[in-house]
């Protein structure tokens, strides 16, 4: 019956600005997915429900009146839940809370630099996975910058993250005692890059890179990296073509390495305002170094 399952996204957020110069914003999002790309032990067709709640407080105008018109400051809280429907992936079920504080300075009309601190707590619902806490510092830039006749948009940050975990604990699996992961702490330089270049009215180029320490369904953590590159070109009016590719790799703390990469291309032609035709192809490869415990596949899609 999995072939008839559905995916969906729904959310709502509200923001209110007070006359004194500060604002409140809160929202909630529900997402149902089959192939969560941030779970290294889930090859595909793994149904997962996600609920994300956030609450932010900003002091833009109040802060600007105090220290200058170019400054912004906000604090916030994120609450996240991840629940797999299949028992085989129950080690991925968890709750997470993140506390954020961000100070920004506008260097150009549409561009700012910022420093940010995050503290997160992860509560694993399965006893095979230890709970953890993390401190994270980031410095980055966000916005748009004009380059010659084109335009560069996006976000860039560089940071440092340190995680600490409970355990190791002894648990009973069947009738045998087992120990949870004994890697009790780790630290790593993290980075993020999301840039979109618009060299003219016909072309869009996008590059993304992410390096971080993430939750692991096998042990305390996984090191993960991902690179995406894609572009779109308008051949003639009503006929854009697109192409792209990605590669990601993850290294769980319990050993082994998972690598995925894919390429794809497509084109769309609009006949009239309410009718268009789209042609696309995509191929994905997954390699797993964990031997019998791993899962490898090749997937091709033509639509």
PDB file of C-alpha atoms in Angstrom:
ATOM      1  CA  UNK A   1       0.000   0.000   0.000  1.00  0.00           C
ATOM      2  CA  UNK A   2       3.020   2.326   0.115  1.00  0.00           C
ATOM      3  CA  UNK A   3       2.539   3.202  -3.549  1.00  0.00           C
ATOM      4  CA  UNK A   4      -0.632   5.095  -2.639  1.00  0.00           C
ATOM      5  CA  UNK A   5       0.839   7.109   0.239  1.00  0.00           C
ATOM      6  CA  UNK A   6       0.970  10.866  -0.012  1.00  0.00           C
ATOM      7  CA  UNK A   7       3.386  13.698   0.725  1.00  0.00           C
ATOM      8  CA  UNK A   8       2.362  17.143   1.861  1.00  0.00           C
ATOM      9  CA  UNK A   9       3.333  20.433   3.459  1.00  0.00           C
ATOM     10  CA  UNK A  10       1.209  22.850   5.477  1.00  0.00           C
ATOM     11  CA  UNK A  11       2.082  25.765   7.695  1.00  0.00           C
ATOM     12  CA  UNK A  12       1.045  29.093   9.131  1.00  0.00           C
ATOM     13  CA  UNK A  13       2.886  32.000  10.743  1.00  0.00           C
ATOM     14  CA  UNK A  14       1.813  35.298  12.304  1.00  0.00           C
ATOM     15  CA  UNK A  15       3.762  38.477  13.011  1.00  0.00           C
ATOM     16  CA  UNK A  16       2.834  41.520  15.053  1.00  0.00           C
ATOM     17  CA  UNK A  17       4.850  44.741  15.309  1.00  0.00           C
ATOM     18  CA  UNK A  18       4.448  46.864  18.433  1.00  0.00           C
ATOM     19  CA  UNK A  19       4.519  50.685  18.260  1.00  0.00           C
ATOM     20  CA  UNK A  20       7.509  50.723  20.606  1.00  0.00           C
ATOM     21  CA  UNK A  21       9.685  49.262  17.815  1.00  0.00           C
ATOM     22  CA  UNK A  22       9.838  45.540  18.504  1.00  0.00           C
ATOM     23  CA  UNK A  23       7.970  42.568  17.030  1.00  0.00           C
ATOM     24  CA  UNK A  24       6.833  39.001  17.722  1.00  0.00           C
ATOM     25  CA  UNK A  25       6.554  36.250  15.136  1.00  0.00           C
ATOM     26  CA  UNK A  26       5.475  32.639  15.564  1.00  0.00           C
ATOM     27  CA  UNK A  27       4.610  29.780  13.232  1.00  0.00           C
ATOM     28  CA  UNK A  28       4.212  26.045  12.815  1.00  0.00           C
ATOM     29  CA  UNK A  29       4.894  23.762   9.834  1.00  0.00           C
ATOM     30  CA  UNK A  30       3.864  20.160   9.171  1.00  0.00           C
ATOM     31  CA  UNK A  31       5.750  18.130   6.569  1.00  0.00           C
ATOM     32  CA  UNK A  32       5.173  14.527   5.497  1.00  0.00           C
ATOM     33  CA  UNK A  33       7.998  13.061   3.367  1.00  0.00           C
ATOM     34  CA  UNK A  34       9.173   9.697   2.019  1.00  0.00           C
ATOM     35  CA  UNK A  35      12.894  10.244   1.374  1.00  0.00           C
ATOM     36  CA  UNK A  36      14.384  12.472   4.092  1.00  0.00           C
ATOM     37  CA  UNK A  37      17.788  13.477   2.700  1.00  0.00           C
ATOM     38  CA  UNK A  38      19.268  14.323   6.116  1.00  0.00           C
ATOM     39  CA  UNK A  39      18.927  10.757   7.477  1.00  0.00           C
ATOM     40  CA  UNK A  40      22.019   8.741   6.503  1.00  0.00           C
ATOM     41  CA  UNK A  41      20.517   5.320   7.318  1.00  0.00           C
ATOM     42  CA  UNK A  42      17.317   5.774   5.289  1.00  0.00           C
ATOM     43  CA  UNK A  43      17.791   4.755   1.642  1.00  0.00           C
ATOM     44  CA  UNK A  44      14.287   5.657   0.395  1.00  0.00           C
ATOM     45  CA  UNK A  45      10.526   5.145   0.887  1.00  0.00           C
ATOM     46  CA  UNK A  46      10.729   5.811   4.601  1.00  0.00           C
ATOM     47  CA  UNK A  47       7.627   7.706   5.656  1.00  0.00           C
ATOM     48  CA  UNK A  48       8.363  10.472   8.166  1.00  0.00           C
ATOM     49  CA  UNK A  49       6.234  13.158   9.829  1.00  0.00           C
ATOM     50  CA  UNK A  50       7.879  16.437  10.801  1.00  0.00           C
ATOM     51  CA  UNK A  51       6.453  19.249  12.936  1.00  0.00           C
ATOM     52  CA  UNK A  52       8.476  22.468  13.319  1.00  0.00           C
ATOM     53  CA  UNK A  53       7.444  25.337  15.590  1.00  0.00           C
ATOM     54  CA  UNK A  54       9.275  28.653  15.945  1.00  0.00           C
ATOM     55  CA  UNK A  55       8.941  31.762  18.079  1.00  0.00           C
ATOM     56  CA  UNK A  56      11.012  34.898  17.353  1.00  0.00           C
ATOM     57  CA  UNK A  57      11.330  38.274  19.054  1.00  0.00           C
ATOM     58  CA  UNK A  58      12.960  41.125  17.141  1.00  0.00           C
ATOM     59  CA  UNK A  59      14.155  44.485  18.389  1.00  0.00           C
ATOM     60  CA  UNK A  60      14.901  46.127  15.020  1.00  0.00           C
ATOM     61  CA  UNK A  61      13.596  49.678  15.498  1.00  0.00           C
ATOM     62  CA  UNK A  62      14.178  49.708  19.256  1.00  0.00           C
ATOM     63  CA  UNK A  63      17.759  48.550  18.765  1.00  0.00           C
ATOM     64  CA  UNK A  64      18.370  50.964  15.882  1.00  0.00           C
ATOM     65  CA  UNK A  65      17.277  53.948  17.961  1.00  0.00           C
ATOM     66  CA  UNK A  66      19.782  52.935  20.631  1.00  0.00           C
ATOM     67  CA  UNK A  67      22.954  51.944  18.722  1.00  0.00           C
ATOM     68  CA  UNK A  68      22.362  53.018  15.098  1.00  0.00           C
ATOM     69  CA  UNK A  69      20.065  52.577  12.113  1.00  0.00           C
ATOM     70  CA  UNK A  70      22.124  49.767  10.527  1.00  0.00           C
ATOM     71  CA  UNK A  71      21.830  47.309  13.415  1.00  0.00           C
ATOM     72  CA  UNK A  72      19.305  44.486  13.975  1.00  0.00           C
ATOM     73  CA  UNK A  73      18.917  42.025  16.824  1.00  0.00           C
ATOM     74  CA  UNK A  74      16.581  39.083  17.376  1.00  0.00           C
ATOM     75  CA  UNK A  75      16.256  36.014  19.569  1.00  0.00           C
ATOM     76  CA  UNK A  76      14.191  32.918  18.937  1.00  0.00           C
ATOM     77  CA  UNK A  77      13.314  29.325  19.794  1.00  0.00           C
ATOM     78  CA  UNK A  78      12.761  26.370  17.434  1.00  0.00           C
ATOM     79  CA  UNK A  79      11.003  23.164  18.488  1.00  0.00           C
ATOM     80  CA  UNK A  80      11.258  20.197  16.102  1.00  0.00           C
ATOM     81  CA  UNK A  81       9.871  16.659  16.090  1.00  0.00           C
ATOM     82  CA  UNK A  82      10.806  13.784  13.752  1.00  0.00           C
ATOM     83  CA  UNK A  83       8.707  10.618  13.696  1.00  0.00           C
ATOM     84  CA  UNK A  84       9.126   7.649  11.336  1.00  0.00           C
ATOM     85  CA  UNK A  85       6.074   5.499  10.658  1.00  0.00           C
ATOM     86  CA  UNK A  86       8.151   2.337  10.066  1.00  0.00           C
ATOM     87  CA  UNK A  87       9.590   0.509  13.110  1.00  0.00           C
ATOM     88  CA  UNK A  88      12.796  -0.212  11.160  1.00  0.00           C
ATOM     89  CA  UNK A  89      13.751   3.476  11.447  1.00  0.00           C
ATOM     90  CA  UNK A  90      12.576   4.163  15.003  1.00  0.00           C
ATOM     91  CA  UNK A  91      16.097   5.195  16.048  1.00  0.00           C
ATOM     92  CA  UNK A  92      15.504   8.358  14.001  1.00  0.00           C
ATOM     93  CA  UNK A  93      12.598   9.522  16.162  1.00  0.00           C
ATOM     94  CA  UNK A  94      13.488  12.521  18.326  1.00  0.00           C
ATOM     95  CA  UNK A  95      12.569  15.952  19.695  1.00  0.00           C
ATOM     96  CA  UNK A  96      14.872  18.948  19.399  1.00  0.00           C
ATOM     97  CA  UNK A  97      14.907  22.451  20.882  1.00  0.00           C
ATOM     98  CA  UNK A  98      17.118  25.264  19.559  1.00  0.00           C
ATOM     99  CA  UNK A  99      17.663  28.666  21.172  1.00  0.00           C
ATOM    100  CA  UNK A 100      19.018  31.374  18.818  1.00  0.00           C
ATOM    101  CA  UNK A 101      20.399  34.921  19.140  1.00  0.00           C
ATOM    102  CA  UNK A 102      21.506  36.961  16.114  1.00  0.00           C
ATOM    103  CA  UNK A 103      23.109  40.403  15.796  1.00  0.00           C
ATOM    104  CA  UNK A 104      23.214  41.919  12.309  1.00  0.00           C
ATOM    105  CA  UNK A 105      24.744  45.005  10.682  1.00  0.00           C
ATOM    106  CA  UNK A 106      23.586  46.327   7.287  1.00  0.00           C
ATOM    107  CA  UNK A 107      26.674  47.113   5.160  1.00  0.00           C
ATOM    108  CA  UNK A 108      24.710  47.792   1.953  1.00  0.00           C
ATOM    109  CA  UNK A 109      21.087  48.568   1.160  1.00  0.00           C
ATOM    110  CA  UNK A 110      20.221  44.881   0.648  1.00  0.00           C
ATOM    111  CA  UNK A 111      23.115  43.138   2.382  1.00  0.00           C
ATOM    112  CA  UNK A 112      24.026  42.553   6.038  1.00  0.00           C
ATOM    113  CA  UNK A 113      26.703  40.744   8.029  1.00  0.00           C
ATOM    114  CA  UNK A 114      25.813  38.957  11.256  1.00  0.00           C
ATOM    115  CA  UNK A 115      27.010  36.878  14.183  1.00  0.00           C
ATOM    116  CA  UNK A 116      24.791  34.170  15.617  1.00  0.00           C
ATOM    117  CA  UNK A 117      24.838  31.810  18.592  1.00  0.00           C
ATOM    118  CA  UNK A 118      22.750  28.629  18.893  1.00  0.00           C
ATOM    119  CA  UNK A 119      22.242  26.186  21.715  1.00  0.00           C
ATOM    120  CA  UNK A 120      20.399  22.959  20.922  1.00  0.00           C
ATOM    121  CA  UNK A 121      19.136  19.986  22.915  1.00  0.00           C
ATOM    122  CA  UNK A 122      18.250  16.672  21.256  1.00  0.00           C
ATOM    123  CA  UNK A 123      15.998  14.163  23.033  1.00  0.00           C
ATOM    124  CA  UNK A 124      16.155  10.763  21.285  1.00  0.00           C
ATOM    125  CA  UNK A 125      13.009   8.682  21.720  1.00  0.00           C
ATOM    126  CA  UNK A 126      14.851   5.363  21.257  1.00  0.00           C
ATOM    127  CA  UNK A 127      17.149   4.164  24.032  1.00  0.00           C
ATOM    128  CA  UNK A 128      19.753   3.006  21.475  1.00  0.00           C
ATOM    129  CA  UNK A 129      20.523   6.672  20.710  1.00  0.00           C
ATOM    130  CA  UNK A 130      22.028   8.966  23.348  1.00  0.00           C
ATOM    131  CA  UNK A 131      20.664  12.432  24.071  1.00  0.00           C
ATOM    132  CA  UNK A 132      22.914  15.373  23.212  1.00  0.00           C
ATOM    133  CA  UNK A 133      23.547  19.105  23.474  1.00  0.00           C
ATOM    134  CA  UNK A 134      25.392  21.465  21.130  1.00  0.00           C
ATOM    135  CA  UNK A 135      26.878  24.974  21.139  1.00  0.00           C
ATOM    136  CA  UNK A 136      27.232  26.681  17.779  1.00  0.00           C
ATOM    137  CA  UNK A 137      28.714  30.015  16.664  1.00  0.00           C
ATOM    138  CA  UNK A 138      28.303  31.494  13.171  1.00  0.00           C
ATOM    139  CA  UNK A 139      29.484  34.569  11.318  1.00  0.00           C
ATOM    140  CA  UNK A 140      28.085  35.274   7.884  1.00  0.00           C
ATOM    141  CA  UNK A 141      26.482  37.535   5.331  1.00  0.00           C
ATOM    142  CA  UNK A 142      22.964  37.594   3.919  1.00  0.00           C
ATOM    143  CA  UNK A 143      21.427  39.532   1.034  1.00  0.00           C
ATOM    144  CA  UNK A 144      22.191  40.738  -2.490  1.00  0.00           C
ATOM    145  CA  UNK A 145      25.242  42.323  -4.091  1.00  0.00           C
ATOM    146  CA  UNK A 146      25.421  43.915  -7.572  1.00  0.00           C
ATOM    147  CA  UNK A 147      28.171  42.600  -9.875  1.00  0.00           C
ATOM    148  CA  UNK A 148      28.639  44.423 -13.206  1.00  0.00           C
ATOM    149  CA  UNK A 149      25.429  43.954 -15.178  1.00  0.00           C
ATOM    150  CA  UNK A 150      24.378  40.989 -13.054  1.00  0.00           C
ATOM    151  CA  UNK A 151      23.307  40.366  -9.505  1.00  0.00           C
ATOM    152  CA  UNK A 152      24.554  38.003  -6.786  1.00  0.00           C
ATOM    153  CA  UNK A 153      22.112  36.887  -4.105  1.00  0.00           C
ATOM    154  CA  UNK A 154      22.456  34.488  -1.216  1.00  0.00           C
ATOM    155  CA  UNK A 155      23.857  33.570   2.159  1.00  0.00           C
ATOM    156  CA  UNK A 156      27.331  32.588   3.354  1.00  0.00           C
ATOM    157  CA  UNK A 157      28.404  31.587   6.859  1.00  0.00           C
ATOM    158  CA  UNK A 158      31.348  30.007   8.647  1.00  0.00           C
ATOM    159  CA  UNK A 159      31.135  28.668  12.153  1.00  0.00           C
ATOM    160  CA  UNK A 160      32.161  26.279  14.900  1.00  0.00           C
ATOM    161  CA  UNK A 161      30.033  23.610  16.576  1.00  0.00           C
ATOM    162  CA  UNK A 162      30.710  21.519  19.681  1.00  0.00           C
ATOM    163  CA  UNK A 163      28.473  18.578  20.674  1.00  0.00           C
ATOM    164  CA  UNK A 164      28.363  16.620  23.936  1.00  0.00           C
ATOM    165  CA  UNK A 165      26.386  13.409  24.478  1.00  0.00           C
ATOM    166  CA  UNK A 166      25.095  11.286  27.320  1.00  0.00           C
ATOM    167  CA  UNK A 167      26.194   7.697  27.801  1.00  0.00           C
ATOM    168  CA  UNK A 168      27.431   5.265  26.915  1.00  0.00           C
ATOM    169  CA  UNK A 169      24.510   3.305  28.351  1.00  0.00           C
ATOM    170  CA  UNK A 170      23.883  -0.433  28.472  1.00  0.00           C
ATOM    171  CA  UNK A 171      20.592  -1.586  26.955  1.00  0.00           C
ATOM    172  CA  UNK A 172      19.028  -5.009  26.453  1.00  0.00           C
ATOM    173  CA  UNK A 173      18.311  -5.966  22.840  1.00  0.00           C
ATOM    174  CA  UNK A 174      16.362  -9.228  22.848  1.00  0.00           C
ATOM    175  CA  UNK A 175      18.250 -11.112  25.566  1.00  0.00           C
ATOM    176  CA  UNK A 176      21.683  -9.580  24.917  1.00  0.00           C
ATOM    177  CA  UNK A 177      23.198  -6.464  26.529  1.00  0.00           C
ATOM    178  CA  UNK A 178      24.552  -3.823  24.140  1.00  0.00           C
ATOM    179  CA  UNK A 179      26.265  -0.475  24.655  1.00  0.00           C
ATOM    180  CA  UNK A 180      25.263   2.769  23.035  1.00  0.00           C
ATOM    181  CA  UNK A 181      27.804   4.900  21.164  1.00  0.00           C
ATOM    182  CA  UNK A 182      30.765   5.938  23.355  1.00  0.00           C
ATOM    183  CA  UNK A 183      31.784   8.999  21.269  1.00  0.00           C
ATOM    184  CA  UNK A 184      30.764  11.427  24.001  1.00  0.00           C
ATOM    185  CA  UNK A 185      31.777  14.691  22.290  1.00  0.00           C
ATOM    186  CA  UNK A 186      32.909  16.181  19.007  1.00  0.00           C
ATOM    187  CA  UNK A 187      33.717  19.583  17.552  1.00  0.00           C
ATOM    188  CA  UNK A 188      33.902  20.726  13.933  1.00  0.00           C
ATOM    189  CA  UNK A 189      34.158  23.745  11.694  1.00  0.00           C
ATOM    190  CA  UNK A 190      30.853  24.190   9.879  1.00  0.00           C
ATOM    191  CA  UNK A 191      29.994  26.212   6.801  1.00  0.00           C
ATOM    192  CA  UNK A 192      27.084  27.099   4.559  1.00  0.00           C
ATOM    193  CA  UNK A 193      26.916  28.670   1.126  1.00  0.00           C
ATOM    194  CA  UNK A 194      23.824  29.427  -0.942  1.00  0.00           C
ATOM    195  CA  UNK A 195      24.499  31.721  -3.891  1.00  0.00           C
ATOM    196  CA  UNK A 196      22.347  32.601  -6.889  1.00  0.00           C
ATOM    197  CA  UNK A 197      23.890  34.547  -9.762  1.00  0.00           C
ATOM    198  CA  UNK A 198      21.744  36.359 -12.306  1.00  0.00           C
ATOM    199  CA  UNK A 199      24.095  37.385 -15.146  1.00  0.00           C
ATOM    200  CA  UNK A 200      21.185  38.573 -17.270  1.00  0.00           C
ATOM    201  CA  UNK A 201      17.481  38.166 -17.906  1.00  0.00           C
ATOM    202  CA  UNK A 202      17.858  34.663 -19.437  1.00  0.00           C
ATOM    203  CA  UNK A 203      20.211  32.811 -17.085  1.00  0.00           C
ATOM    204  CA  UNK A 204      20.087  31.774 -13.422  1.00  0.00           C
ATOM    205  CA  UNK A 205      22.931  29.850 -11.738  1.00  0.00           C
ATOM    206  CA  UNK A 206      22.649  28.486  -8.189  1.00  0.00           C
ATOM    207  CA  UNK A 207      25.360  26.902  -6.009  1.00  0.00           C
ATOM    208  CA  UNK A 208      24.845  25.463  -2.526  1.00  0.00           C
ATOM    209  CA  UNK A 209      27.231  23.870  -0.038  1.00  0.00           C
ATOM    210  CA  UNK A 210      26.596  22.709   3.519  1.00  0.00           C
ATOM    211  CA  UNK A 211      29.053  21.235   6.049  1.00  0.00           C
ATOM    212  CA  UNK A 212      27.720  20.370   9.503  1.00  0.00           C
ATOM    213  CA  UNK A 213      27.343  17.879  12.336  1.00  0.00           C
ATOM    214  CA  UNK A 214      23.922  16.227  12.234  1.00  0.00           C
ATOM    215  CA  UNK A 215      21.778  13.756  14.116  1.00  0.00           C
ATOM    216  CA  UNK A 216      22.524  10.097  13.373  1.00  0.00           C
ATOM    217  CA  UNK A 217      20.118   7.157  13.394  1.00  0.00           C
ATOM    218  CA  UNK A 218      23.012   4.808  14.294  1.00  0.00           C
ATOM    219  CA  UNK A 219      25.183   6.650  16.811  1.00  0.00           C
ATOM    220  CA  UNK A 220      25.605   9.978  18.520  1.00  0.00           C
ATOM    221  CA  UNK A 221      26.267  12.073  15.406  1.00  0.00           C
ATOM    222  CA  UNK A 222      27.258  12.123  11.754  1.00  0.00           C
ATOM    223  CA  UNK A 223      29.517  14.472   9.824  1.00  0.00           C
ATOM    224  CA  UNK A 224      27.737  15.534   6.656  1.00  0.00           C
ATOM    225  CA  UNK A 225      28.593  17.533   3.531  1.00  0.00           C
ATOM    226  CA  UNK A 226      26.432  18.335   0.503  1.00  0.00           C
ATOM    227  CA  UNK A 227      27.056  20.242  -2.748  1.00  0.00           C
ATOM    228  CA  UNK A 228      24.349  21.285  -5.224  1.00  0.00           C
ATOM    229  CA  UNK A 229      24.772  23.071  -8.557  1.00  0.00           C
ATOM    230  CA  UNK A 230      21.977  23.894 -10.966  1.00  0.00           C
ATOM    231  CA  UNK A 231      21.138  26.371 -13.689  1.00  0.00           C
ATOM    232  CA  UNK A 232      18.290  27.553 -15.874  1.00  0.00           C
ATOM    233  CA  UNK A 233      18.384  29.203 -19.297  1.00  0.00           C
ATOM    234  CA  UNK A 234      15.551  30.768 -21.288  1.00  0.00           C
ATOM    235  CA  UNK A 235      16.109  29.660 -24.892  1.00  0.00           C
ATOM    236  CA  UNK A 236      13.142  31.549 -26.328  1.00  0.00           C
ATOM    237  CA  UNK A 237      10.079  33.066 -24.735  1.00  0.00           C
ATOM    238  CA  UNK A 238       8.035  30.367 -22.943  1.00  0.00           C
ATOM    239  CA  UNK A 239      10.839  27.735 -23.221  1.00  0.00           C
ATOM    240  CA  UNK A 240      13.231  27.504 -20.244  1.00  0.00           C
ATOM    241  CA  UNK A 241      15.635  24.549 -19.885  1.00  0.00           C
ATOM    242  CA  UNK A 242      17.338  23.452 -16.668  1.00  0.00           C
ATOM    243  CA  UNK A 243      20.093  21.122 -15.520  1.00  0.00           C
ATOM    244  CA  UNK A 244      21.705  20.281 -12.200  1.00  0.00           C
ATOM    245  CA  UNK A 245      23.593  17.853 -10.033  1.00  0.00           C
ATOM    246  CA  UNK A 246      24.469  17.118  -6.414  1.00  0.00           C
ATOM    247  CA  UNK A 247      26.727  15.011  -4.235  1.00  0.00           C
ATOM    248  CA  UNK A 248      26.429  14.404  -0.488  1.00  0.00           C
ATOM    249  CA  UNK A 249      28.341  12.227   1.926  1.00  0.00           C
ATOM    250  CA  UNK A 250      27.913  11.404   5.594  1.00  0.00           C
ATOM    251  CA  UNK A 251      30.220   9.767   8.146  1.00  0.00           C
ATOM    252  CA  UNK A 252      28.381   8.391  11.210  1.00  0.00           C
ATOM    253  CA  UNK A 253      30.307   8.230  14.487  1.00  0.00           C
ATOM    254  CA  UNK A 254      29.809   4.451  14.543  1.00  0.00           C
ATOM    255  CA  UNK A 255      31.780   3.973  11.307  1.00  0.00           C
ATOM    256  CA  UNK A 256      31.046   3.511   7.629  1.00  0.00           C
ATOM    257  CA  UNK A 257      30.355   6.149   5.020  1.00  0.00           C
ATOM    258  CA  UNK A 258      27.345   6.862   2.797  1.00  0.00           C
ATOM    259  CA  UNK A 259      27.734   8.764  -0.482  1.00  0.00           C
ATOM    260  CA  UNK A 260      24.977   9.838  -2.859  1.00  0.00           C
ATOM    261  CA  UNK A 261      25.165  11.756  -6.097  1.00  0.00           C
ATOM    262  CA  UNK A 262      22.726  12.597  -8.858  1.00  0.00           C
ATOM    263  CA  UNK A 263      22.230  14.537 -12.088  1.00  0.00           C
ATOM    264  CA  UNK A 264      19.175  15.715 -13.930  1.00  0.00           C
ATOM    265  CA  UNK A 265      17.833  17.910 -16.725  1.00  0.00           C
ATOM    266  CA  UNK A 266      14.508  19.217 -17.902  1.00  0.00           C
ATOM    267  CA  UNK A 267      12.604  21.606 -20.148  1.00  0.00           C
ATOM    268  CA  UNK A 268       9.212  23.260 -20.014  1.00  0.00           C
ATOM    269  CA  UNK A 269       7.202  24.873 -22.799  1.00  0.00           C
ATOM    270  CA  UNK A 270       4.179  27.062 -22.148  1.00  0.00           C
ATOM    271  CA  UNK A 271       1.572  26.876 -24.901  1.00  0.00           C
ATOM    272  CA  UNK A 272      -0.929  29.268 -23.294  1.00  0.00           C
ATOM    273  CA  UNK A 273      -1.380  30.721 -19.816  1.00  0.00           C
ATOM    274  CA  UNK A 274      -3.157  27.612 -18.536  1.00  0.00           C
ATOM    275  CA  UNK A 275      -1.328  24.853 -20.421  1.00  0.00           C
ATOM    276  CA  UNK A 276       2.311  23.795 -20.482  1.00  0.00           C
ATOM    277  CA  UNK A 277       4.358  20.653 -21.087  1.00  0.00           C
ATOM    278  CA  UNK A 278       7.312  19.552 -18.954  1.00  0.00           C
ATOM    279  CA  UNK A 279       9.968  16.934 -19.736  1.00  0.00           C
ATOM    280  CA  UNK A 280      12.493  15.841 -17.087  1.00  0.00           C
ATOM    281  CA  UNK A 281      15.051  13.114 -16.304  1.00  0.00           C
ATOM    282  CA  UNK A 282      16.920  12.354 -13.076  1.00  0.00           C
ATOM    283  CA  UNK A 283      19.421   9.698 -11.977  1.00  0.00           C
ATOM    284  CA  UNK A 284      20.610   9.017  -8.414  1.00  0.00           C
ATOM    285  CA  UNK A 285      23.316   6.662  -7.122  1.00  0.00           C
ATOM    286  CA  UNK A 286      23.814   5.663  -3.458  1.00  0.00           C
ATOM    287  CA  UNK A 287      27.006   3.973  -2.226  1.00  0.00           C
ATOM    288  CA  UNK A 288      27.337   2.548   1.278  1.00  0.00           C
ATOM    289  CA  UNK A 289      30.583   1.414   2.948  1.00  0.00           C
ATOM    290  CA  UNK A 290      28.890  -0.413   5.816  1.00  0.00           C
ATOM    291  CA  UNK A 291      28.806  -3.855   4.167  1.00  0.00           C
ATOM    292  CA  UNK A 292      25.845  -6.038   5.116  1.00  0.00           C
ATOM    293  CA  UNK A 293      24.293  -3.241   7.190  1.00  0.00           C
ATOM    294  CA  UNK A 294      24.361  -0.824   4.280  1.00  0.00           C
ATOM    295  CA  UNK A 295      21.963  -0.155   1.444  1.00  0.00           C
ATOM    296  CA  UNK A 296      22.959   0.749  -2.108  1.00  0.00           C
ATOM    297  CA  UNK A 297      20.773   1.568  -5.085  1.00  0.00           C
ATOM    298  CA  UNK A 298      20.548   3.259  -8.464  1.00  0.00           C
ATOM    299  CA  UNK A 299      17.401   5.160  -9.362  1.00  0.00           C
ATOM    300  CA  UNK A 300      16.358   6.650 -12.726  1.00  0.00           C
ATOM    301  CA  UNK A 301      13.276   8.800 -13.266  1.00  0.00           C
ATOM    302  CA  UNK A 302      11.852  10.004 -16.558  1.00  0.00           C
ATOM    303  CA  UNK A 303       8.724  12.180 -16.498  1.00  0.00           C
TER     304      UNK A 303
END
